[in-house]
Amino acid sequence: MTEVLTGPANVTQERRLVTEVPGPRSRELLARRTAAVASGVGLTLPVFIERAGGGVVVDVDGNSLIDLGSGIAVVNVGNAAPRVVQAVQEQVAAFTHTCFMVTPYESYVAVCEELARVTPGDHPKKSALFNSGAEAVENAVKIARHATGRQAIVVFDHAYHGRTNLTMALTAKNMPYKQGFGPFAPEVHRVPMSYPYRDEPGLTGPQAAARAIAQIEAQVGAGNVAAVLIEPIQGEGGFVVPAPGFLPAIADWCRHTGAVFVADEIQTGFCRTGDWFASEAEGVVPDLITTAKGIAGGLPLSAVTGRAELMDAVHGGGLGGTYGGNPVACAAALASIATMREDDLPAAARRIGDTMLTRLRALQQRTDVVGDVRGRGAMIAVELVRPGTDEPDAELTGRIARACHARGVIVLTAGTHGNVLRFLPPLVIGPDLLAEALDVLDEAFAQEAGAR
Ligand code: PLZ
């Protein structure tokens, strides 16, 4: 058990349940939540959190849970990471807001300089900062349309890009994201993703790309495409890792036809997959890249970064927002990026991935409900199916997730069919805690699916 200093509180790195989950205080707060919070706001696990650090969150009943979710891939550097806490405290005491478009400050510029350094490619780059992932994606589309004078945006099956009106149109899954919320934005065209587990056996990455490209050329027309927008590894869609060669072939097609290749690295970014960005694994250099989540260790910040000539295509005043690049969020981002660099968090993600893939492949041998184990670095998932088939089993997926929650391990689900268990631990999680979380997962599979 190691102590991790996290801002004001020490959080012991252990799993420890002192009540049932949720405990009595969480249940009280849940009743207040139900009365006061709109029921459209989702809920994975009804424990209310009091403090968190490293790989652990502590609830209001004193239960310590192991965190395999990182608040959906946000606290890559750990929750309330010491350097982030200190930078935020200093900034918040100095000034909280001026609006960068009214009177600027250095930290916004410094975040853009860092983004130029850490994102793929050594060409001249510029950035603009926003608040949420969806807002970054919307702005990438604005920039690509302005720079190309074209309108069509190509996205993929199983894609997730957000919940605003334009990004709902870009997102694939109807329930819960789109049902009843239309009409959606026009000029969005969806083509098949490379999904090795579900594609016909042997379909290569370049072949899957040719399938998508043939559809774009036939149904949209190459000369009309402003941007092709893709998650290098899909997040909410179920951690779908395209076959090797798929991303480079799509990026090449964009280069030849003048479409802007936009990598949505909001979930894959900032060391999550064992590189700073997932595009790097195949040497893909996006024209534009959207980031959020891991960028600022839990404070709301997002960015569009890309080729300087594209970013500068938009007229002065065409990009912005009151809070975009808030100084407190920028301070957190600079501290998070420094932490990732100094503590070599890409290497930490690779170690997590090695451990998880070994353990989950062993689990797959002991049960007939794990159809696929996949992912990269600290972004790993298992896809659950009915025994002996490839039919998605969302019900079992939910039961296993709840069994983990009841034992004090936070896991998330994903996938168009809701049958993917996904794991996104903070990159600072200790090896013992990670091993214990995987023991708990084994128990949950034994209980719910009879794994040996
Ligand atoms: N692009 C690739 O993963 C956010 C969504 C959770 P925001 N994913 C978590 C939920 O149910 O709302 C995401 C993403 C990718 C864009 C987004 C959107 O980022 O910060 O949630 O707007």
Short mmCIF file of C-alpha atoms and ligand atoms in Angstrom, two decimals:
data_model
loop_
_atom_site.label_atom_id
_atom_site.label_comp_id
_atom_site.label_asym_id
_atom_site.label_seq_id
_atom_site.Cartn_x
_atom_site.Cartn_y
_atom_site.Cartn_z
CA MET A 1 0.00 0.00 0.00
CA THR A 2 1.57 3.25 -1.10
CA GLU A 3 0.44 6.70 -0.12
CA VAL A 4 -0.15 9.10 -3.00
CA LEU A 5 -0.13 12.79 -2.11
CA THR A 6 -3.03 14.36 -3.96
CA GLY A 7 -3.63 18.00 -3.27
CA PRO A 8 -5.19 18.29 0.15
CA ALA A 9 -5.71 14.59 0.86
CA ASN A 10 -3.68 11.42 1.08
CA VAL A 11 -5.44 8.58 -0.68
CA THR A 12 -4.27 5.11 0.28
CA GLN A 13 -3.84 2.95 -2.80
CA GLU A 14 -6.12 0.09 -1.81
CA ARG A 15 -9.51 -1.43 -2.52
CA ARG A 16 -11.49 -1.45 0.71
CA LEU A 17 -15.24 -1.82 1.12
CA VAL A 18 -16.66 -0.83 4.50
CA THR A 19 -20.35 -0.84 3.47
CA GLU A 20 -22.36 -2.42 0.70
CA VAL A 21 -22.07 -0.52 -2.60
CA PRO A 22 -23.79 1.96 -2.71
CA GLY A 23 -23.62 2.64 1.01
CA PRO A 24 -26.17 4.56 3.09
CA ARG A 25 -24.77 8.06 2.48
CA SER A 26 -24.58 7.45 -1.27
CA ARG A 27 -28.16 6.17 -1.22
CA GLU A 28 -29.29 9.37 0.52
CA LEU A 29 -27.51 11.47 -2.10
CA LEU A 30 -28.97 9.30 -4.82
CA ALA A 31 -32.47 10.13 -3.59
CA ARG A 32 -31.61 13.85 -3.75
CA ARG A 33 -30.11 13.35 -7.20
CA THR A 34 -33.25 11.63 -8.40
CA ALA A 35 -35.40 14.49 -7.10
CA ALA A 36 -33.25 17.35 -8.43
CA VAL A 37 -31.27 16.15 -11.47
CA ALA A 38 -32.86 15.57 -14.86
CA SER A 39 -33.28 11.86 -15.45
CA GLY A 40 -31.77 12.18 -18.94
CA VAL A 41 -28.34 12.51 -17.32
CA GLY A 42 -26.89 8.98 -17.25
CA LEU A 43 -25.45 7.12 -14.26
CA THR A 44 -22.98 4.22 -14.33
CA LEU A 45 -22.40 3.60 -10.63
CA PRO A 46 -24.39 5.32 -7.85
CA VAL A 47 -21.55 6.02 -5.43
CA PHE A 48 -20.86 9.67 -4.63
CA ILE A 49 -17.18 10.55 -4.48
CA GLU A 50 -15.44 12.50 -1.75
CA ARG A 51 -11.80 12.34 -2.87
CA ALA A 52 -9.59 10.48 -5.32
CA GLY A 53 -5.96 9.99 -6.22
CA GLY A 54 -3.69 7.60 -8.12
CA GLY A 55 -5.80 4.58 -9.07
CA VAL A 56 -8.40 4.94 -6.30
CA VAL A 57 -11.61 6.87 -5.66
CA VAL A 58 -13.07 7.12 -2.16
CA ASP A 59 -16.81 7.49 -1.69
CA VAL A 60 -18.84 9.31 0.96
CA ASP A 61 -19.30 6.06 2.93
CA GLY A 62 -15.53 5.54 3.13
CA ASN A 63 -15.35 2.81 0.46
CA SER A 64 -12.18 2.84 -1.66
CA LEU A 65 -12.76 1.70 -5.22
CA ILE A 66 -10.19 0.87 -7.89
CA ASP A 67 -10.62 3.17 -10.86
CA LEU A 68 -10.52 1.48 -14.28
CA GLY A 69 -12.42 4.35 -15.93
CA SER A 70 -10.46 7.58 -15.26
CA GLY A 71 -13.73 9.54 -15.58
CA ILE A 72 -13.87 8.27 -19.20
CA ALA A 73 -10.19 8.61 -20.11
CA VAL A 74 -9.68 12.01 -18.48
CA VAL A 75 -7.45 11.66 -15.41
CA ASN A 76 -4.59 10.01 -17.31
CA VAL A 77 -2.10 11.66 -14.91
CA GLY A 78 -4.16 10.50 -11.91
CA ASN A 79 -6.97 12.22 -10.05
CA ALA A 80 -6.03 15.44 -8.29
CA ALA A 81 -2.46 14.84 -9.53
CA PRO A 82 -0.07 16.80 -7.30
CA ARG A 83 1.46 19.02 -10.01
CA VAL A 84 -1.99 19.74 -11.47
CA VAL A 85 -3.41 20.66 -8.06
CA GLN A 86 -0.54 23.04 -7.36
CA ALA A 87 -0.74 24.75 -10.77
CA VAL A 88 -4.50 25.16 -10.49
CA GLN A 89 -4.26 26.57 -6.94
CA GLU A 90 -1.67 29.12 -8.00
CA GLN A 91 -3.62 30.17 -11.11
CA VAL A 92 -6.99 30.38 -9.43
CA ALA A 93 -5.52 32.71 -6.81
CA ALA A 94 -3.92 34.93 -9.50
CA PHE A 95 -6.89 35.37 -11.85
CA THR A 96 -9.76 33.13 -12.91
CA HIS A 97 -10.87 34.55 -16.25
CA THR A 98 -10.37 37.42 -18.64
CA CYS A 99 -11.60 35.84 -21.89
CA PHE A 100 -8.60 35.15 -24.13
CA MET A 101 -10.28 37.05 -26.98
CA VAL A 102 -10.54 40.20 -24.83
CA THR A 103 -7.21 40.33 -22.98
CA PRO A 104 -4.92 37.33 -23.52
CA TYR A 105 -2.57 35.53 -21.10
CA GLU A 106 0.58 33.45 -21.55
CA SER A 107 -0.69 30.00 -20.53
CA TYR A 108 -3.07 29.73 -23.52
CA VAL A 109 -0.15 30.41 -25.86
CA ALA A 110 2.04 27.94 -23.96
CA VAL A 111 -0.62 25.19 -24.30
CA CYS A 112 -0.72 25.81 -28.07
CA GLU A 113 3.10 25.62 -28.19
CA GLU A 114 3.01 22.31 -26.30
CA LEU A 115 0.31 20.95 -28.62
CA ALA A 116 2.51 21.78 -31.62
CA ARG A 117 5.35 19.81 -29.98
CA VAL A 118 3.50 16.71 -28.79
CA THR A 119 1.10 16.05 -31.71
CA PRO A 120 2.26 14.00 -34.73
CA GLY A 121 4.27 15.67 -37.52
CA ASP A 122 6.98 18.34 -37.53
CA HIS A 123 5.24 20.76 -39.93
CA PRO A 124 4.22 24.27 -38.76
CA LYS A 125 1.15 23.91 -36.52
CA LYS A 126 -1.33 26.16 -34.79
CA SER A 127 -4.11 25.50 -32.27
CA ALA A 128 -7.34 26.96 -30.96
CA LEU A 129 -8.69 26.05 -27.51
CA PHE A 130 -12.26 25.24 -26.47
CA ASN A 131 -14.09 23.64 -23.52
CA SER A 132 -15.41 20.22 -24.48
CA GLY A 133 -14.60 17.48 -26.92
CA ALA A 134 -17.76 18.07 -28.93
CA GLU A 135 -16.88 21.74 -29.26
CA ALA A 136 -13.42 20.85 -30.61
CA VAL A 137 -14.96 18.49 -33.18
CA GLU A 138 -17.46 21.15 -34.29
CA ASN A 139 -14.63 23.63 -34.76
CA ALA A 140 -12.50 21.14 -36.71
CA VAL A 141 -15.46 20.80 -39.10
CA LYS A 142 -15.81 24.59 -39.35
CA ILE A 143 -12.10 24.93 -40.15
CA ALA A 144 -12.08 22.10 -42.71
CA ARG A 145 -15.13 23.51 -44.50
CA HIS A 146 -13.72 27.01 -44.54
CA ALA A 147 -10.29 25.88 -45.75
CA THR A 148 -11.60 23.62 -48.54
CA GLY A 149 -14.73 25.49 -49.59
CA ARG A 150 -16.44 22.04 -49.49
CA GLN A 151 -19.27 20.81 -47.28
CA ALA A 152 -19.38 17.01 -46.98
CA ILE A 153 -18.04 15.35 -43.84
CA VAL A 154 -17.30 11.61 -43.89
CA VAL A 155 -17.56 9.60 -40.66
CA PHE A 156 -17.57 5.89 -39.85
CA ASP A 157 -19.83 3.19 -38.47
CA HIS A 158 -19.64 3.00 -34.63
CA ALA A 159 -18.15 6.52 -34.45
CA TYR A 160 -18.67 8.76 -31.42
CA HIS A 161 -17.95 12.48 -31.69
CA GLY A 162 -20.30 14.14 -29.17
CA ARG A 163 -23.84 15.18 -28.25
CA THR A 164 -24.28 18.70 -29.71
CA ASN A 165 -26.42 19.02 -32.84
CA LEU A 166 -23.60 18.69 -35.36
CA THR A 167 -21.74 16.04 -33.36
CA MET A 168 -24.93 13.99 -32.85
CA ALA A 169 -25.07 13.81 -36.64
CA LEU A 170 -21.44 12.63 -36.65
CA THR A 171 -22.07 10.02 -33.93
CA ALA A 172 -23.34 6.64 -35.17
CA LYS A 173 -25.36 5.17 -32.31
CA ASN A 174 -29.03 6.07 -32.01
CA MET A 175 -29.85 5.07 -28.40
CA PRO A 176 -29.20 6.96 -26.19
CA TYR A 177 -27.39 9.68 -28.12
CA LYS A 178 -29.75 10.63 -30.96
CA GLN A 179 -33.22 9.16 -30.32
CA GLY A 180 -35.80 11.92 -30.55
CA PHE A 181 -33.24 14.73 -30.88
CA GLY A 182 -33.38 15.26 -34.66
CA PRO A 183 -33.37 16.81 -37.17
CA PHE A 184 -29.64 16.38 -37.52
CA ALA A 185 -27.13 18.47 -39.46
CA PRO A 186 -26.91 17.72 -43.20
CA GLU A 187 -23.88 16.76 -45.31
CA VAL A 188 -22.71 14.03 -42.96
CA HIS A 189 -21.96 10.71 -44.72
CA ARG A 190 -21.25 7.42 -42.93
CA VAL A 191 -19.07 4.68 -44.37
CA PRO A 192 -17.93 1.25 -43.07
CA MET A 193 -15.18 1.09 -40.44
CA SER A 194 -12.45 -1.54 -40.35
CA TYR A 195 -13.61 -3.84 -37.52
CA PRO A 196 -11.40 -6.93 -37.62
CA TYR A 197 -13.53 -9.03 -35.24
CA ARG A 198 -16.72 -8.44 -37.25
CA ASP A 199 -15.40 -7.96 -40.82
CA GLU A 200 -15.20 -10.96 -43.13
CA PRO A 201 -12.14 -12.99 -42.06
CA GLY A 202 -8.93 -11.95 -43.73
CA LEU A 203 -10.12 -8.50 -44.85
CA THR A 204 -6.96 -6.39 -44.63
CA GLY A 205 -6.72 -2.77 -43.54
CA PRO A 206 -6.07 -1.51 -47.11
CA GLN A 207 -9.02 -3.61 -48.37
CA ALA A 208 -11.31 -2.18 -45.69
CA ALA A 209 -10.11 1.32 -46.66
CA ALA A 210 -10.85 0.58 -50.34
CA ARG A 211 -14.38 -0.47 -49.32
CA ALA A 212 -14.94 2.84 -47.48
CA ILE A 213 -13.33 4.90 -50.26
CA ALA A 214 -15.43 3.24 -52.98
CA GLN A 215 -18.53 4.22 -51.02
CA ILE A 216 -17.32 7.83 -50.58
CA GLU A 217 -16.52 8.17 -54.28
CA ALA A 218 -19.82 6.64 -55.39
CA GLN A 219 -22.16 8.31 -52.91
CA VAL A 220 -20.50 11.63 -52.01
CA GLY A 221 -17.98 12.41 -54.75
CA ALA A 222 -14.30 12.91 -53.92
CA GLY A 223 -14.38 16.60 -54.86
CA ASN A 224 -17.13 17.36 -52.34
CA VAL A 225 -15.43 16.03 -49.21
CA ALA A 226 -14.27 18.73 -46.81
CA ALA A 227 -13.06 16.28 -44.16
CA VAL A 228 -12.79 12.64 -43.22
CA LEU A 229 -13.17 12.44 -39.44
CA ILE A 230 -12.06 9.31 -37.60
CA GLU A 231 -11.10 8.05 -34.14
CA PRO A 232 -7.81 6.13 -34.67
CA ILE A 233 -9.17 3.65 -32.10
CA GLN A 234 -12.92 4.07 -31.57
CA GLY A 235 -13.92 4.91 -27.99
CA GLU A 236 -17.63 4.75 -27.18
CA GLY A 237 -18.03 2.51 -30.25
CA GLY A 238 -16.24 -0.30 -28.40
CA PHE A 239 -12.47 0.22 -28.67
CA VAL A 240 -12.51 -0.92 -32.29
CA VAL A 241 -8.90 -1.04 -33.51
CA PRO A 242 -8.81 -0.88 -37.30
CA ALA A 243 -6.73 -3.45 -39.17
CA PRO A 244 -3.15 -2.35 -39.91
CA GLY A 245 -2.96 -0.21 -43.04
CA PHE A 246 -6.53 1.11 -42.79
CA LEU A 247 -5.72 4.53 -41.31
CA PRO A 248 -2.70 5.20 -43.57
CA ALA A 249 -4.79 4.34 -46.67
CA ILE A 250 -7.59 6.70 -45.62
CA ALA A 251 -5.07 9.46 -44.86
CA ASP A 252 -3.39 8.92 -48.28
CA TRP A 253 -6.73 9.18 -50.05
CA CYS A 254 -7.37 12.49 -48.27
CA ARG A 255 -3.98 13.80 -49.32
CA HIS A 256 -4.64 12.92 -52.98
CA THR A 257 -8.18 14.30 -53.12
CA GLY A 258 -7.73 17.44 -51.03
CA ALA A 259 -9.97 16.36 -48.14
CA VAL A 260 -8.80 17.30 -44.65
CA PHE A 261 -7.89 14.20 -42.58
CA VAL A 262 -9.11 14.85 -39.03
CA ALA A 263 -8.10 12.47 -36.21
CA ASP A 264 -10.46 12.66 -33.23
CA GLU A 265 -7.98 11.77 -30.48
CA ILE A 266 -10.24 12.99 -27.67
CA GLN A 267 -10.32 9.54 -26.05
CA THR A 268 -7.08 8.06 -27.47
CA GLY A 269 -4.87 11.07 -26.79
CA PHE A 270 -2.32 12.10 -24.20
CA CYS A 271 -0.39 8.84 -23.71
CA ARG A 272 -3.47 6.65 -23.35
CA THR A 273 -2.51 4.12 -26.05
CA GLY A 274 1.22 3.96 -25.27
CA ASP A 275 2.14 6.80 -27.60
CA TRP A 276 1.31 10.46 -27.12
CA PHE A 277 -1.36 9.98 -29.80
CA ALA A 278 -2.79 6.80 -31.33
CA SER A 279 -2.13 8.02 -34.91
CA GLU A 280 1.58 7.55 -34.23
CA ALA A 281 1.41 3.75 -34.10
CA GLU A 282 1.14 3.67 -37.90
CA GLY A 283 3.02 6.89 -38.62
CA VAL A 284 -0.16 8.72 -39.62
CA VAL A 285 0.13 12.53 -39.55
CA PRO A 286 -3.37 14.06 -39.37
CA ASP A 287 -4.04 17.44 -40.99
CA LEU A 288 -6.14 18.36 -37.92
CA ILE A 289 -6.33 16.64 -34.56
CA THR A 290 -9.00 17.17 -31.91
CA THR A 291 -8.06 16.68 -28.25
CA ALA A 292 -9.83 17.05 -24.88
CA LYS A 293 -10.23 14.69 -21.88
CA GLY A 294 -6.63 13.77 -20.87
CA ILE A 295 -5.26 17.17 -21.88
CA ALA A 296 -5.88 18.87 -18.52
CA GLY A 297 -6.08 16.19 -15.81
CA GLY A 298 -9.79 16.74 -15.16
CA LEU A 299 -10.35 20.40 -15.94
CA PRO A 300 -12.49 21.16 -18.97
CA LEU A 301 -10.32 22.00 -21.96
CA SER A 302 -10.20 20.94 -25.60
CA ALA A 303 -8.25 21.86 -28.69
CA VAL A 304 -8.03 21.71 -32.44
CA THR A 305 -4.42 21.50 -33.61
CA GLY A 306 -3.27 21.30 -37.17
CA ARG A 307 -1.46 22.54 -40.23
CA ALA A 308 -0.88 26.26 -39.79
CA GLU A 309 -2.24 27.09 -43.26
CA LEU A 310 -5.51 25.26 -42.53
CA MET A 311 -5.90 26.72 -39.05
CA ASP A 312 -5.24 30.21 -40.44
CA ALA A 313 -7.78 29.87 -43.26
CA VAL A 314 -10.59 31.16 -41.02
CA HIS A 315 -11.20 34.95 -40.88
CA GLY A 316 -10.34 36.83 -37.64
CA GLY A 317 -13.09 36.38 -35.05
CA GLY A 318 -14.45 33.24 -36.79
CA LEU A 319 -13.32 30.93 -33.97
CA GLY A 320 -13.78 31.39 -30.24
CA GLY A 321 -16.07 31.32 -27.23
CA THR A 322 -16.22 33.01 -23.83
CA TYR A 323 -14.42 30.31 -21.86
CA GLY A 324 -12.26 28.55 -24.47
CA GLY A 325 -8.76 28.12 -23.04
CA ASN A 326 -9.74 29.24 -19.56
CA PRO A 327 -6.58 30.13 -17.59
CA VAL A 328 -7.22 27.60 -14.81
CA ALA A 329 -7.73 24.82 -17.37
CA CYS A 330 -4.59 25.94 -19.23
CA ALA A 331 -2.54 25.82 -16.03
CA ALA A 332 -3.83 22.28 -15.45
CA ALA A 333 -2.94 21.31 -19.03
CA LEU A 334 0.63 22.59 -18.74
CA ALA A 335 1.09 20.66 -15.48
CA SER A 336 -0.50 17.52 -16.96
CA ILE A 337 1.67 17.60 -20.08
CA ALA A 338 4.79 18.17 -17.95
CA THR A 339 3.80 15.19 -15.79
CA MET A 340 3.30 12.97 -18.84
CA ARG A 341 6.72 13.92 -20.18
CA GLU A 342 8.66 13.79 -16.91
CA ASP A 343 7.08 10.54 -15.71
CA ASP A 344 7.12 8.92 -19.19
CA LEU A 345 3.43 8.05 -19.13
CA PRO A 346 3.48 6.52 -22.64
CA ALA A 347 5.74 3.81 -21.19
CA ALA A 348 3.37 3.42 -18.22
CA ALA A 349 0.46 2.92 -20.64
CA ARG A 350 2.40 0.24 -22.52
CA ARG A 351 3.13 -1.64 -19.27
CA ILE A 352 -0.56 -1.49 -18.32
CA GLY A 353 -1.49 -2.80 -21.78
CA ASP A 354 0.95 -5.74 -21.55
CA THR A 355 -0.44 -6.78 -18.16
CA MET A 356 -4.07 -6.42 -19.19
CA LEU A 357 -3.78 -8.18 -22.55
CA THR A 358 -1.97 -11.14 -20.97
CA ARG A 359 -4.56 -11.51 -18.21
CA LEU A 360 -7.59 -10.98 -20.48
CA ARG A 361 -6.35 -13.43 -23.12
CA ALA A 362 -5.93 -16.00 -20.34
CA LEU A 363 -9.49 -15.26 -19.22
CA GLN A 364 -10.69 -15.70 -22.82
CA GLN A 365 -9.27 -19.26 -22.74
CA ARG A 366 -11.34 -20.09 -19.64
CA THR A 367 -14.74 -18.95 -20.93
CA ASP A 368 -16.76 -19.08 -24.15
CA VAL A 369 -18.34 -15.60 -23.77
CA VAL A 370 -15.29 -13.48 -24.63
CA GLY A 371 -15.39 -13.10 -28.40
CA ASP A 372 -12.56 -10.61 -28.69
CA VAL A 373 -9.84 -9.02 -26.56
CA ARG A 374 -8.42 -5.86 -28.11
CA GLY A 375 -6.98 -2.42 -27.60
CA ARG A 376 -3.63 -0.74 -27.16
CA GLY A 377 -1.80 0.56 -24.11
CA ALA A 378 -4.18 1.53 -21.32
CA MET A 379 -7.21 1.41 -23.66
CA ILE A 380 -8.26 -2.26 -23.56
CA ALA A 381 -11.62 -3.98 -24.01
CA VAL A 382 -13.33 -7.36 -24.19
CA GLU A 383 -16.33 -7.94 -26.46
CA LEU A 384 -18.92 -10.33 -25.00
CA VAL A 385 -20.98 -12.74 -27.08
CA ARG A 386 -23.39 -15.63 -26.61
CA PRO A 387 -21.40 -18.88 -26.27
CA GLY A 388 -20.27 -20.32 -29.57
CA THR A 389 -21.58 -17.36 -31.62
CA ASP A 390 -20.62 -13.79 -32.38
CA GLU A 391 -24.01 -12.47 -31.21
CA PRO A 392 -23.55 -9.46 -28.88
CA ASP A 393 -24.53 -10.09 -25.24
CA ALA A 394 -25.28 -6.68 -23.71
CA GLU A 395 -27.19 -8.20 -20.81
CA LEU A 396 -24.22 -10.27 -19.63
CA THR A 397 -21.94 -7.26 -20.15
CA GLY A 398 -24.13 -5.23 -17.79
CA ARG A 399 -24.17 -8.02 -15.19
CA ILE A 400 -20.39 -8.37 -15.21
CA ALA A 401 -19.94 -4.60 -14.94
CA ARG A 402 -22.32 -4.51 -11.95
CA ALA A 403 -20.53 -7.46 -10.32
CA CYS A 404 -17.26 -5.51 -10.59
CA HIS A 405 -18.89 -2.39 -9.15
CA ALA A 406 -20.29 -4.34 -6.20
CA ARG A 407 -16.74 -5.59 -5.48
CA GLY A 408 -15.25 -2.09 -5.62
CA VAL A 409 -13.87 -1.87 -9.16
CA ILE A 410 -15.11 0.83 -11.55
CA VAL A 411 -15.44 -0.51 -15.10
CA LEU A 412 -17.29 1.01 -18.07
CA THR A 413 -19.21 -0.50 -20.96
CA ALA A 414 -19.24 0.58 -24.61
CA GLY A 415 -20.09 -0.57 -28.11
CA THR A 416 -22.88 0.00 -30.61
CA HIS A 417 -24.51 -3.13 -29.18
CA GLY A 418 -23.57 -2.39 -25.55
CA ASN A 419 -21.57 -5.63 -25.29
CA VAL A 420 -18.08 -4.30 -24.68
CA LEU A 421 -16.40 -3.99 -21.27
CA ARG A 422 -13.73 -1.32 -21.52
CA PHE A 423 -10.83 -0.48 -19.26
CA LEU A 424 -9.22 2.96 -19.03
CA PRO A 425 -7.12 3.00 -15.85
CA PRO A 426 -5.27 6.16 -14.82
CA LEU A 427 -1.75 5.76 -16.22
CA VAL A 428 -0.33 6.14 -12.69
CA ILE A 429 -2.15 3.06 -11.32
CA GLY A 430 0.25 0.79 -9.41
CA PRO A 431 0.89 -2.78 -10.61
CA ASP A 432 -0.55 -4.40 -7.46
CA LEU A 433 -3.77 -2.44 -7.69
CA LEU A 434 -4.12 -3.27 -11.39
CA ALA A 435 -3.55 -6.96 -10.68
CA GLU A 436 -6.16 -6.87 -7.92
CA ALA A 437 -8.69 -5.24 -10.26
CA LEU A 438 -8.07 -8.03 -12.79
CA ASP A 439 -8.56 -10.64 -10.04
CA VAL A 440 -11.93 -9.03 -9.33
CA LEU A 441 -12.79 -9.16 -13.03
CA ASP A 442 -11.94 -12.89 -13.05
CA GLU A 443 -14.29 -13.39 -10.08
CA ALA A 444 -17.06 -11.48 -11.85
CA PHE A 445 -16.66 -13.68 -14.95
CA ALA A 446 -16.66 -16.80 -12.77
CA GLN A 447 -19.85 -15.70 -11.01
CA GLU A 448 -21.78 -14.41 -14.03
CA ALA A 449 -20.47 -16.51 -16.91
CA GLY A 450 -19.09 -19.63 -15.20
CA ALA A 451 -15.50 -18.87 -16.23
CA ARG A 452 -13.16 -21.51 -14.83
N1 PLZ B 1 -14.92 12.39 -29.42
C1 PLZ B 1 -13.72 10.27 -29.46
O1 PLZ B 1 -14.74 9.92 -26.82
C2 PLZ B 1 -16.40 11.83 -25.44
C3 PLZ B 1 -18.77 10.64 -23.87
C4 PLZ B 1 -19.54 10.34 -22.65
P1 PLZ B 1 -17.12 15.72 -24.76
N2 PLZ B 1 -16.60 10.51 -24.98
C5 PLZ B 1 -17.32 10.33 -23.73
C6 PLZ B 1 -21.00 10.63 -22.84
O2 PLZ B 1 -21.79 9.70 -22.73
O3 PLZ B 1 -21.35 11.80 -23.09
C7 PLZ B 1 -15.86 12.04 -26.83
C8 PLZ B 1 -15.05 11.06 -27.46
C9 PLZ B 1 -14.60 11.27 -28.77
C10 PLZ B 1 -15.68 13.35 -28.84
C11 PLZ B 1 -16.17 13.20 -27.55
C12 PLZ B 1 -16.99 14.31 -26.96
O4 PLZ B 1 -16.31 14.90 -25.89
O5 PLZ B 1 -16.04 16.38 -23.95
O6 PLZ B 1 -17.94 14.72 -24.01
O7 PLZ B 1 -17.96 16.71 -25.51
#
